[in-house]
mmCIF file of C-alpha atoms and ligand atoms in Angstrom:
data_model
loop_
_atom_site.group_PDB
_atom_site.id
_atom_site.type_symbol
_atom_site.label_atom_id
_atom_site.label_comp_id
_atom_site.label_asym_id
_atom_site.label_seq_id
_atom_site.Cartn_x
_atom_site.Cartn_y
_atom_site.Cartn_z
ATOM 1 C CA MET A 1 -56.628 -5.302 -142.322
ATOM 2 C CA PHE A 2 -59.258 -3.409 -144.289
ATOM 3 C CA ASN A 3 -57.731 -1.166 -146.936
ATOM 4 C CA ILE A 4 -59.373 1.329 -149.269
ATOM 5 C CA VAL A 5 -58.220 3.578 -152.072
ATOM 6 C CA ILE A 6 -59.929 6.951 -152.354
ATOM 7 C CA PHE A 7 -59.699 8.102 -155.920
ATOM 8 C CA GLY A 8 -60.725 11.025 -158.097
ATOM 9 C CA PRO A 9 -59.440 14.122 -159.881
ATOM 10 C CA PRO A 10 -57.710 16.976 -158.047
ATOM 11 C CA GLY A 11 -60.307 18.863 -156.017
ATOM 12 C CA SER A 12 -62.747 15.952 -155.869
ATOM 13 C CA GLY A 13 -62.578 15.868 -152.063
ATOM 14 C CA LYS A 14 -60.284 12.918 -151.384
ATOM 15 C CA GLY A 15 -58.491 14.589 -148.476
ATOM 16 C CA THR A 16 -61.665 16.029 -146.942
ATOM 17 C CA GLN A 17 -63.519 12.724 -147.068
ATOM 18 C CA SER A 18 -60.472 10.739 -145.892
ATOM 19 C CA LYS A 19 -60.537 12.649 -142.605
ATOM 20 C CA LEU A 20 -64.140 11.565 -142.000
ATOM 21 C CA ILE A 21 -63.502 7.986 -143.144
ATOM 22 C CA ILE A 22 -60.542 7.404 -140.807
ATOM 23 C CA GLU A 23 -62.707 8.431 -137.835
ATOM 24 C CA GLU A 24 -65.617 6.216 -138.824
ATOM 25 C CA TYR A 25 -63.618 3.095 -139.690
ATOM 26 C CA ASP A 26 -60.471 3.556 -137.568
ATOM 27 C CA LEU A 27 -58.091 3.505 -140.526
ATOM 28 C CA MET A 28 -54.778 5.227 -141.093
ATOM 29 C CA HIS A 29 -54.704 8.061 -143.659
ATOM 30 C CA LEU A 30 -51.851 7.589 -146.114
ATOM 31 C CA SER A 31 -51.710 10.632 -148.414
ATOM 32 C CA THR A 32 -48.689 10.630 -150.712
ATOM 33 C CA GLY A 33 -49.350 14.311 -151.524
ATOM 34 C CA ASP A 34 -49.144 15.174 -147.799
ATOM 35 C CA ILE A 35 -45.918 13.148 -147.429
ATOM 36 C CA LEU A 36 -44.392 14.942 -150.425
ATOM 37 C CA ARG A 37 -45.423 18.367 -149.061
ATOM 38 C CA GLY A 38 -43.786 17.402 -145.749
ATOM 39 C CA GLU A 39 -40.553 16.561 -147.592
ATOM 40 C CA MET A 40 -40.787 19.883 -149.452
ATOM 41 C CA ALA A 41 -41.254 21.822 -146.218
ATOM 42 C CA ARG A 42 -38.175 20.140 -144.710
ATOM 43 C CA LYS A 43 -36.242 20.719 -147.960
ATOM 44 C CA THR A 44 -35.004 17.120 -148.100
ATOM 45 C CA PRO A 45 -33.391 15.929 -151.382
ATOM 46 C CA LEU A 46 -36.647 14.117 -152.213
ATOM 47 C CA GLY A 47 -38.660 17.239 -151.369
ATOM 48 C CA LEU A 48 -36.535 19.463 -153.580
ATOM 49 C CA GLU A 49 -36.834 17.006 -156.461
ATOM 50 C CA ALA A 50 -40.606 16.619 -156.000
ATOM 51 C CA LYS A 51 -41.133 20.393 -155.771
ATOM 52 C CA LYS A 52 -40.065 20.906 -159.398
ATOM 53 C CA LEU A 53 -42.640 18.387 -160.608
ATOM 54 C CA ILE A 54 -45.471 19.363 -158.265
ATOM 55 C CA GLU A 55 -45.187 23.032 -159.239
ATOM 56 C CA LYS A 56 -45.805 21.990 -162.842
ATOM 57 C CA GLY A 57 -48.589 19.560 -161.953
ATOM 58 C CA GLU A 58 -46.542 16.594 -163.185
ATOM 59 C CA LEU A 59 -46.328 13.211 -161.473
ATOM 60 C CA VAL A 60 -43.494 12.200 -159.191
ATOM 61 C CA PRO A 61 -41.926 9.009 -160.689
ATOM 62 C CA ASP A 62 -43.449 5.644 -159.783
ATOM 63 C CA ASP A 63 -40.368 4.170 -158.065
ATOM 64 C CA ILE A 64 -40.133 7.140 -155.672
ATOM 65 C CA VAL A 65 -43.763 7.124 -154.526
ATOM 66 C CA ILE A 66 -43.917 3.327 -154.368
ATOM 67 C CA GLU A 67 -40.879 3.279 -152.055
ATOM 68 C CA MET A 68 -42.484 5.997 -149.883
ATOM 69 C CA VAL A 69 -45.707 4.004 -149.590
ATOM 70 C CA LYS A 70 -43.865 0.753 -148.863
ATOM 71 C CA ASN A 71 -42.007 2.380 -145.972
ATOM 72 C CA LYS A 72 -45.174 3.920 -144.575
ATOM 73 C CA ILE A 73 -47.003 0.579 -144.701
ATOM 74 C CA ASP A 74 -44.158 -1.257 -142.986
ATOM 75 C CA GLU A 75 -43.973 1.321 -140.204
ATOM 76 C CA ASN A 76 -47.697 0.812 -139.506
ATOM 77 C CA LEU A 77 -48.450 -2.878 -139.836
ATOM 78 C CA ASP A 78 -50.219 -2.780 -136.472
ATOM 79 C CA GLN A 79 -52.999 -0.583 -137.923
ATOM 80 C CA LYS A 80 -56.492 -1.868 -138.702
ATOM 81 C CA GLY A 81 -56.061 -0.709 -142.269
ATOM 82 C CA PHE A 82 -55.141 2.148 -144.574
ATOM 83 C CA ILE A 83 -56.916 4.633 -146.738
ATOM 84 C CA PHE A 84 -54.692 5.472 -149.681
ATOM 85 C CA ASP A 85 -55.305 9.064 -150.837
ATOM 86 C CA GLY A 86 -53.696 10.390 -154.016
ATOM 87 C CA PHE A 87 -52.055 7.023 -154.726
ATOM 88 C CA PRO A 88 -52.024 4.967 -156.933
ATOM 89 C CA ARG A 89 -51.936 7.521 -159.784
ATOM 90 C CA THR A 90 -50.692 5.152 -162.507
ATOM 91 C CA CYS A 91 -51.515 1.522 -163.329
ATOM 92 C CA GLU A 92 -47.901 0.607 -162.508
ATOM 93 C CA GLN A 93 -48.406 2.068 -159.022
ATOM 94 C CA ALA A 94 -51.679 0.152 -158.651
ATOM 95 C CA GLU A 95 -49.976 -3.123 -159.588
ATOM 96 C CA ALA A 96 -47.106 -2.412 -157.200
ATOM 97 C CA LEU A 97 -49.552 -1.664 -154.380
ATOM 98 C CA ASP A 98 -51.384 -4.938 -154.972
ATOM 99 C CA ARG A 99 -48.071 -6.812 -154.835
ATOM 100 C CA LEU A 100 -46.923 -4.991 -151.694
ATOM 101 C CA LEU A 101 -50.161 -5.759 -149.891
ATOM 102 C CA GLU A 102 -50.276 -9.354 -151.090
ATOM 103 C CA GLU A 103 -46.780 -9.920 -149.673
ATOM 104 C CA ARG A 104 -48.175 -8.684 -146.355
ATOM 105 C CA ASN A 105 -51.235 -10.961 -146.577
ATOM 106 C CA THR A 106 -53.710 -8.182 -147.162
ATOM 107 C CA THR A 107 -55.387 -6.400 -150.080
ATOM 108 C CA ILE A 108 -57.342 -3.370 -151.312
ATOM 109 C CA SER A 109 -60.998 -4.239 -150.711
ATOM 110 C CA VAL A 110 -62.526 -1.324 -152.568
ATOM 111 C CA MET A 111 -61.693 1.807 -154.525
ATOM 112 C CA ILE A 112 -64.062 4.693 -153.877
ATOM 113 C CA SER A 113 -64.003 6.961 -156.900
ATOM 114 C CA LEU A 114 -65.347 10.503 -156.373
ATOM 115 C CA GLU A 115 -67.009 11.900 -159.483
ATOM 116 C CA VAL A 116 -67.144 15.700 -159.845
ATOM 117 C CA GLU A 117 -67.620 17.945 -162.902
ATOM 118 C CA GLU A 118 -64.539 19.774 -164.159
ATOM 119 C CA ASP A 119 -65.986 23.292 -163.618
ATOM 120 C CA GLU A 120 -66.641 22.437 -159.981
ATOM 121 C CA LEU A 121 -63.096 21.048 -159.522
ATOM 122 C CA VAL A 122 -61.539 24.284 -160.764
ATOM 123 C CA LYS A 123 -63.846 26.340 -158.531
ATOM 124 C CA ARG A 124 -62.942 24.288 -155.432
ATOM 125 C CA LEU A 125 -59.194 24.409 -156.131
ATOM 126 C CA LEU A 126 -59.197 28.184 -156.650
ATOM 127 C CA LYS A 127 -61.053 28.542 -153.355
ATOM 128 C CA ARG A 128 -58.488 26.297 -151.653
ATOM 129 C CA ALA A 129 -55.724 28.479 -153.117
ATOM 130 C CA GLU A 130 -57.131 31.419 -151.147
ATOM 131 C CA GLU A 131 -57.527 29.377 -147.964
ATOM 132 C CA GLU A 132 -54.317 27.299 -147.954
ATOM 133 C CA GLY A 133 -52.021 29.056 -150.423
ATOM 134 C CA ARG A 134 -50.827 25.864 -152.077
ATOM 135 C CA GLN A 135 -48.388 26.709 -154.910
ATOM 136 C CA ASP A 136 -49.953 24.185 -157.291
ATOM 137 C CA ASP A 137 -53.494 25.569 -156.875
ATOM 138 C CA ASN A 138 -53.200 28.199 -159.594
ATOM 139 C CA LEU A 139 -55.143 28.067 -162.841
ATOM 140 C CA ASP A 140 -52.341 26.956 -165.199
ATOM 141 C CA VAL A 141 -51.139 24.193 -162.890
ATOM 142 C CA ILE A 142 -54.722 23.137 -162.066
ATOM 143 C CA LYS A 143 -55.400 22.698 -165.805
ATOM 144 C CA ASN A 144 -52.324 20.501 -166.171
ATOM 145 C CA ARG A 145 -53.173 18.442 -163.085
ATOM 146 C CA ILE A 146 -56.620 17.747 -164.535
ATOM 147 C CA LYS A 147 -55.026 16.880 -167.900
ATOM 148 C CA VAL A 148 -52.600 14.432 -166.259
ATOM 149 C CA TYR A 149 -55.570 12.918 -164.424
ATOM 150 C CA ASN A 150 -57.539 12.492 -167.658
ATOM 151 C CA ASP A 151 -54.541 11.221 -169.682
ATOM 152 C CA VAL A 152 -52.937 8.856 -167.159
ATOM 153 C CA THR A 153 -54.533 8.530 -163.742
ATOM 154 C CA CYS A 154 -58.140 7.834 -164.741
ATOM 155 C CA LYS A 155 -57.000 4.471 -166.193
ATOM 156 C CA VAL A 156 -56.382 3.314 -162.625
ATOM 157 C CA ALA A 157 -60.186 3.097 -162.208
ATOM 158 C CA ASP A 158 -60.305 0.482 -165.001
ATOM 159 C CA TYR A 159 -57.533 -1.441 -163.272
ATOM 160 C CA TYR A 160 -59.684 -1.827 -160.138
ATOM 161 C CA GLY A 161 -62.824 -2.282 -162.253
ATOM 162 C CA LYS A 162 -61.356 -5.422 -163.826
ATOM 163 C CA THR A 163 -61.262 -7.067 -160.423
ATOM 164 C CA GLY A 164 -64.691 -5.732 -159.376
ATOM 165 C CA ARG A 165 -63.319 -3.272 -156.828
ATOM 166 C CA HIS A 166 -64.278 0.076 -158.415
ATOM 167 C CA ARG A 167 -67.156 1.962 -156.712
ATOM 168 C CA PRO A 168 -68.092 5.301 -158.305
ATOM 169 C CA VAL A 169 -69.617 7.793 -155.855
ATOM 170 C CA ASP A 170 -71.245 11.143 -156.686
ATOM 171 C CA GLY A 171 -68.800 13.683 -155.229
ATOM 172 C CA SER A 172 -70.967 16.776 -155.646
ATOM 173 C CA GLY A 173 -73.052 18.541 -152.998
ATOM 174 C CA ASP A 174 -72.735 18.663 -149.202
ATOM 175 C CA ILE A 175 -69.691 17.128 -147.538
ATOM 176 C CA GLU A 176 -71.976 15.165 -145.172
ATOM 177 C CA LYS A 177 -74.144 13.842 -148.013
ATOM 178 C CA ILE A 178 -71.094 12.695 -149.941
ATOM 179 C CA PHE A 179 -69.767 11.021 -146.805
ATOM 180 C CA ASP A 180 -73.079 9.119 -146.413
ATOM 181 C CA ARG A 181 -72.774 7.856 -149.970
ATOM 182 C CA ILE A 182 -69.198 6.727 -149.326
ATOM 183 C CA CYS A 183 -70.204 4.911 -146.123
ATOM 184 C CA GLY A 184 -72.964 3.179 -148.070
ATOM 185 C CA ALA A 185 -70.428 1.853 -150.552
ATOM 186 C CA ILE A 186 -67.925 0.833 -147.854
ATOM 187 C CA ASN A 187 -70.552 -0.880 -145.698
ATOM 188 C CA GLN A 188 -71.812 -2.833 -148.686
ATOM 189 C CA GLU A 189 -68.264 -3.991 -149.300
ATOM 190 C CA LYS A 190 -67.767 -4.945 -145.660
ATOM 191 C CA ALA A 191 -71.048 -6.856 -145.601
ATOM 192 C CA SER A 192 -70.058 -8.930 -148.613
ATOM 193 C CA ALA A 193 -66.493 -9.576 -147.379
HETATM 194 N N1 UDP B 1 -48.112 13.793 -156.435
HETATM 195 C C1 UDP B 1 -47.558 12.760 -157.163
HETATM 196 N N2 UDP B 1 -47.759 11.485 -156.725
HETATM 197 C C2 UDP B 1 -48.470 11.197 -155.607
HETATM 198 C C3 UDP B 1 -49.022 12.251 -154.873
HETATM 199 C C4 UDP B 1 -48.828 13.538 -155.315
HETATM 200 O O1 UDP B 1 -46.919 12.970 -158.189
HETATM 201 O O2 UDP B 1 -48.591 10.002 -155.267
HETATM 202 C C5 UDP B 1 -47.856 15.186 -156.867
HETATM 203 C C6 UDP B 1 -48.537 15.605 -158.152
HETATM 204 O O3 UDP B 1 -47.723 16.575 -158.761
HETATM 205 C C7 UDP B 1 -49.826 16.237 -157.675
HETATM 206 C C8 UDP B 1 -49.380 16.916 -156.375
HETATM 207 O O4 UDP B 1 -48.351 16.067 -155.857
HETATM 208 O O5 UDP B 1 -50.346 17.160 -158.601
HETATM 209 C C9 UDP B 1 -50.461 17.107 -155.322
HETATM 210 O O6 UDP B 1 -51.045 15.871 -155.024
HETATM 211 P P1 UDP B 1 -52.294 15.716 -154.049
HETATM 212 O O7 UDP B 1 -52.746 14.300 -154.121
HETATM 213 O O8 UDP B 1 -51.946 16.255 -152.739
HETATM 214 O O9 UDP B 1 -53.320 16.705 -154.721
HETATM 215 P P2 UDP B 1 -54.871 16.559 -155.018
HETATM 216 O O10 UDP B 1 -54.971 15.691 -156.237
HETATM 217 O O11 UDP B 1 -55.487 15.899 -153.808
HETATM 218 O O12 UDP B 1 -55.322 17.958 -155.228
HETATM 219 MG MG1 MG B 2 -55.675 15.896 -151.691
#
């Protein structure tokens, strides 16, 4: 398997780029945010619980998302690999993911970290609010999501950095240009594997 984490603040383009990456490298897209929104839409107990947190821009607890990811991995062990989008968001989640994958004789090869200025993030998320009507894309919640990213989630980059797996990529400009930069980083990783 070849597994990647796509990382970055809310609005940095993780979902958009994941769609292009899965086509190019034949990977499975595993977005914990999408799974949680699916649970919310179906009003499952997990969805109802998650809704309260997501609407405030807070994180869903580690044990819940880790269990979700574990199940998704085990249902798809026949895949060529995964792209993890929106997960891990804490160092505890990153450690758990490493353990899960190690137990299944695989690993995260690289973490692609999309770097975008805060003003641009807010602009993109407000635009998405108009297009998709996501409840958590309003200014107050956006501000808190960015705060949670800066306070907690950004440390996950150091976690991967310690093992030489963190690849920062400029996430500003054209979608196609950003995708080229990402492919450059992934291909370099593949060549050295
Ligand atoms: N979320 C979470 N853990 C996850 C994924 C999502 O707690 O593993 C929650 C969190 O409240 C976050 C929201 O779901 O603000 C939306 O996450 P998503 O990754 O879809 O948003 P993005 O960061 O891509 O805008
Ligand atoms: Mg997303």
